[in-house]
Protein backbone atom coordinates (compact mmCIF):
# COMPACT_ATOMS: atom_id res chain seq x y z
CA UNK A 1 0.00 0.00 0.00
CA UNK A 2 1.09 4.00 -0.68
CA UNK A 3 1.03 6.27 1.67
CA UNK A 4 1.14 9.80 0.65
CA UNK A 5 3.38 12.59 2.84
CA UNK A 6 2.86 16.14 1.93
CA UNK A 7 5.60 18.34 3.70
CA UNK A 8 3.33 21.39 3.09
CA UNK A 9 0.65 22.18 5.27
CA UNK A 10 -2.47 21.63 4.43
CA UNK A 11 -4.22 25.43 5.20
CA UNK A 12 -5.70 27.71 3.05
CA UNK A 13 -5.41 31.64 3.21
CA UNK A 14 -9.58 32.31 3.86
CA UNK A 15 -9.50 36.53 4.85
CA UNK A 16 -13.44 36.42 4.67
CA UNK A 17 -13.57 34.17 7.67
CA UNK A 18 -17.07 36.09 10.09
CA UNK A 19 -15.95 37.96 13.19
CA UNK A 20 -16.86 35.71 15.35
CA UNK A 21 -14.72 32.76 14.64
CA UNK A 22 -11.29 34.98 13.79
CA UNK A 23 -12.26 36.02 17.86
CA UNK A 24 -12.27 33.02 19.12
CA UNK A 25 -9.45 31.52 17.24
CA UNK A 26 -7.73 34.04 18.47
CA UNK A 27 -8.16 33.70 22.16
CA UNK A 28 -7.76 29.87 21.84
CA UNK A 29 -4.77 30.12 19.53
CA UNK A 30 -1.07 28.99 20.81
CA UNK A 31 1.84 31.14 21.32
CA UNK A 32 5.26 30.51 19.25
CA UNK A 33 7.25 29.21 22.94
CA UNK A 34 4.53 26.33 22.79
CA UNK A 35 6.52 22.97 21.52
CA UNK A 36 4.78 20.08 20.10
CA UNK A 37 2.92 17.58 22.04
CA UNK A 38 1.88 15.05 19.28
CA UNK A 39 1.17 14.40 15.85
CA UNK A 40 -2.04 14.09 14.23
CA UNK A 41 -2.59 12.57 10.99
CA UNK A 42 -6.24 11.35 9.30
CA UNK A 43 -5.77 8.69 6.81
CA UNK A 44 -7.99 7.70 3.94
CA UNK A 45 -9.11 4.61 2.36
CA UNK A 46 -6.03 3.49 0.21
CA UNK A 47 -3.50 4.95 3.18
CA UNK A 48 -4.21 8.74 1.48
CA UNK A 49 -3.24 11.35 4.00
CA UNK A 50 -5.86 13.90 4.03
CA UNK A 51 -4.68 15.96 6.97
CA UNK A 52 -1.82 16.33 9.10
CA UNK A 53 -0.57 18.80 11.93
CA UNK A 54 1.68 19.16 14.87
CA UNK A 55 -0.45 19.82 17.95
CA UNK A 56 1.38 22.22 20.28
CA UNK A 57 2.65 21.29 24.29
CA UNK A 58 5.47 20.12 26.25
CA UNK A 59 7.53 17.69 26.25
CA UNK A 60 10.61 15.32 24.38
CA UNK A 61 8.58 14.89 21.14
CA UNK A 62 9.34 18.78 19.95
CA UNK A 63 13.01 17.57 18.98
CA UNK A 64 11.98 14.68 16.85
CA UNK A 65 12.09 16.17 13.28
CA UNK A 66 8.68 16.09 11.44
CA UNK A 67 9.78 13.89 8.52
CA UNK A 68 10.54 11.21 11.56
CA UNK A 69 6.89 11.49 12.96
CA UNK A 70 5.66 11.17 9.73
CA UNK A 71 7.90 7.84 9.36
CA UNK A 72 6.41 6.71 12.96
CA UNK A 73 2.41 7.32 12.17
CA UNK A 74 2.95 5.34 8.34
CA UNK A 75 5.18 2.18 10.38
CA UNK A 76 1.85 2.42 12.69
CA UNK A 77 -0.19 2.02 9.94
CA UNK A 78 0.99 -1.44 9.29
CA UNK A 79 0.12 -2.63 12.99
CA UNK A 80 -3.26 -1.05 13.08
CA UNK A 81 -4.24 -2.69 9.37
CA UNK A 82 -3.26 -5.70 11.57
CA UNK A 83 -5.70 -4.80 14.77
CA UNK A 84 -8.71 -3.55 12.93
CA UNK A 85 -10.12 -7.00 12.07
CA UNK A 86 -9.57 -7.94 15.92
CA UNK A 87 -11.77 -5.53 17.51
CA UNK A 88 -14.92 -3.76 17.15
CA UNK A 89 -13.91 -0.79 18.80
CA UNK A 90 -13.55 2.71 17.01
CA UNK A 91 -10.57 3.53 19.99
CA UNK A 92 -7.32 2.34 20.21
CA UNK A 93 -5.47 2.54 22.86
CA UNK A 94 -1.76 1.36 21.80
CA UNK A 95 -1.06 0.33 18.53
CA UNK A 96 2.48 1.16 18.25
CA UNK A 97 5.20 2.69 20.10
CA UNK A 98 8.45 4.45 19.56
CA UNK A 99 11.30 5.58 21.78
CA UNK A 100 8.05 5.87 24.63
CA UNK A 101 6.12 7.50 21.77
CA UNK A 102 2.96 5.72 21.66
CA UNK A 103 0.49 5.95 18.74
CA UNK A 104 -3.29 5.75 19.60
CA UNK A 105 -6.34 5.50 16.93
CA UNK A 106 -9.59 6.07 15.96
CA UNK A 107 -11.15 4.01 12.88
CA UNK A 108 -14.25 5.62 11.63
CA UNK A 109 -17.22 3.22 10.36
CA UNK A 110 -15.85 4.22 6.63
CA UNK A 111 -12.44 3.01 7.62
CA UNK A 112 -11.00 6.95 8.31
CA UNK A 113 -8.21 6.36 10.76
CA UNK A 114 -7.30 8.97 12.83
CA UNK A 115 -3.98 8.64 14.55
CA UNK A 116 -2.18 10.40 17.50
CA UNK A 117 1.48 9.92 18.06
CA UNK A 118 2.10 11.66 21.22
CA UNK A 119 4.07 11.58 24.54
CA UNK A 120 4.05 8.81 27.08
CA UNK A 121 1.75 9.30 29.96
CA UNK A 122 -1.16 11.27 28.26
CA UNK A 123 -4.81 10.34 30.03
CA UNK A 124 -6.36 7.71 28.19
CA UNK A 125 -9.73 9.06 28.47
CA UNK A 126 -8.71 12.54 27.32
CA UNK A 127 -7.47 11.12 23.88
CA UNK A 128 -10.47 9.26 23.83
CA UNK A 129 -12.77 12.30 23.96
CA UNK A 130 -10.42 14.06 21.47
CA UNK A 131 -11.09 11.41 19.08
CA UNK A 132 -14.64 11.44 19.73
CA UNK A 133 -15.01 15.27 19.12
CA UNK A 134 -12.31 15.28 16.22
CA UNK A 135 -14.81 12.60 14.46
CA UNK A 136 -17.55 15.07 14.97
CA UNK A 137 -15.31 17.65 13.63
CA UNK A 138 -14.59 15.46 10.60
CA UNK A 139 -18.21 14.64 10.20
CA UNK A 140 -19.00 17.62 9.28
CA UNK A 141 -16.56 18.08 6.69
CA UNK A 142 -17.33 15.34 5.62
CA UNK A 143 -20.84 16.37 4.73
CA UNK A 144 -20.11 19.84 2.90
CA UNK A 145 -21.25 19.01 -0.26
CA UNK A 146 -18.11 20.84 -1.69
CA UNK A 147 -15.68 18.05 -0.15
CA UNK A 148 -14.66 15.45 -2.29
CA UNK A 149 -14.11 12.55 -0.42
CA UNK A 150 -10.41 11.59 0.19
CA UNK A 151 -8.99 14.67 -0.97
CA UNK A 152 -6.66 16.54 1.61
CA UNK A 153 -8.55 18.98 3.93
CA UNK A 154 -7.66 22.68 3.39
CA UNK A 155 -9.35 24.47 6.01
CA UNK A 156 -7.71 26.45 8.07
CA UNK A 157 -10.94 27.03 10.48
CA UNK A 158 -10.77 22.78 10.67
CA UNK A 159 -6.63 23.32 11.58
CA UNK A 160 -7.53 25.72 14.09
CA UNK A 161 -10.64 23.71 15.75
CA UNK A 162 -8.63 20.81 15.78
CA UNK A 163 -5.83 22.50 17.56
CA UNK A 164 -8.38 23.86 19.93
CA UNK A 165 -9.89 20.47 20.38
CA UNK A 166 -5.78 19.41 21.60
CA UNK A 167 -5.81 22.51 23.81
CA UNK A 168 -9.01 21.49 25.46
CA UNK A 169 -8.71 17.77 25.94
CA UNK A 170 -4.59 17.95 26.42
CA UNK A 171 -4.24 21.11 28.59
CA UNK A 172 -7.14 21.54 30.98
């Protein structure tokens, strides 16, 4: 199977964004001293990447370069294709680990995997409930009628919900 890496970010330049949401992006928005807590990536059917980000915190994982993570989440790809037809759960908890860097992930019902590489130690239940509301989050992309399914997502109001999704459920 192919998996797809994209060094670019996946963000679009939207000025016409209402008032409302540039405000509260803006107070739930991360200052440049944050380091990285994880790495997020949602993978399509076919191992397509269709979004990836770093989501901001504390901790070892900022000095792993981001070609490495990349490397990590597609190796953990291999072990969850391996664990999906073991379990009917959408969660889970462990399916790799590297250097204490465990991967977690989420398998939608149309086989969207969401998965978290992030630092040893994290609540379980938190990254559960991230998952849960990132789904929502990707539900409704999912449903714009302007989406084409498994095409990369190039919002940048989804980045910056997503990172305030990490904020809430990582940094209460």
């Amino acid at each position: 199977s192919e998996f797809r890496f994209n060094s670019t970010p996946h963000r679009t330049a939207k000025k016409e964004e209402g008032d409302y949401l540039k405000n509260f992006v803006s107070r739930h928005t991360y200052s440049e001293r944050d380091q990285e807590m994880g790495y997020l990536a949602i993978v399509a059917k076919g191992d397509v990447l269709i979004y990836e980000t770093k989501l901001p915190a504390s901790g070892a994982l900022a000095r792993v370069p981001e070609n490495q993570l990349q490397f990590i989440v597609h190796q953990a790809l291999d072990s969850l294709d391996e664990k999906i037809w073991n379990t009917t759960n959408m969660y889970m908890k462990e399916i790799d680990r590297f250097n204490n860097m465990p991967v977690s992930a989420y398998v939608t019902a149309g086989h969207i995997k969401f998965m978290l590489l992030h630092q040893l130690g994290q609540d379980e239940n938190s990254i559960k409930q991230f998952f849960n509301d990132l789904y929502k989050l990707y539900i409704k992309v999912a449903m714009n009628p302007f989406y084409l399914k498994n095409t990369p997502i190039n919002s940048s109001s989804f980045n910056e919900r997503v990172k305030i999704l990490a904020r809430n459920h990582f940094f209460r």
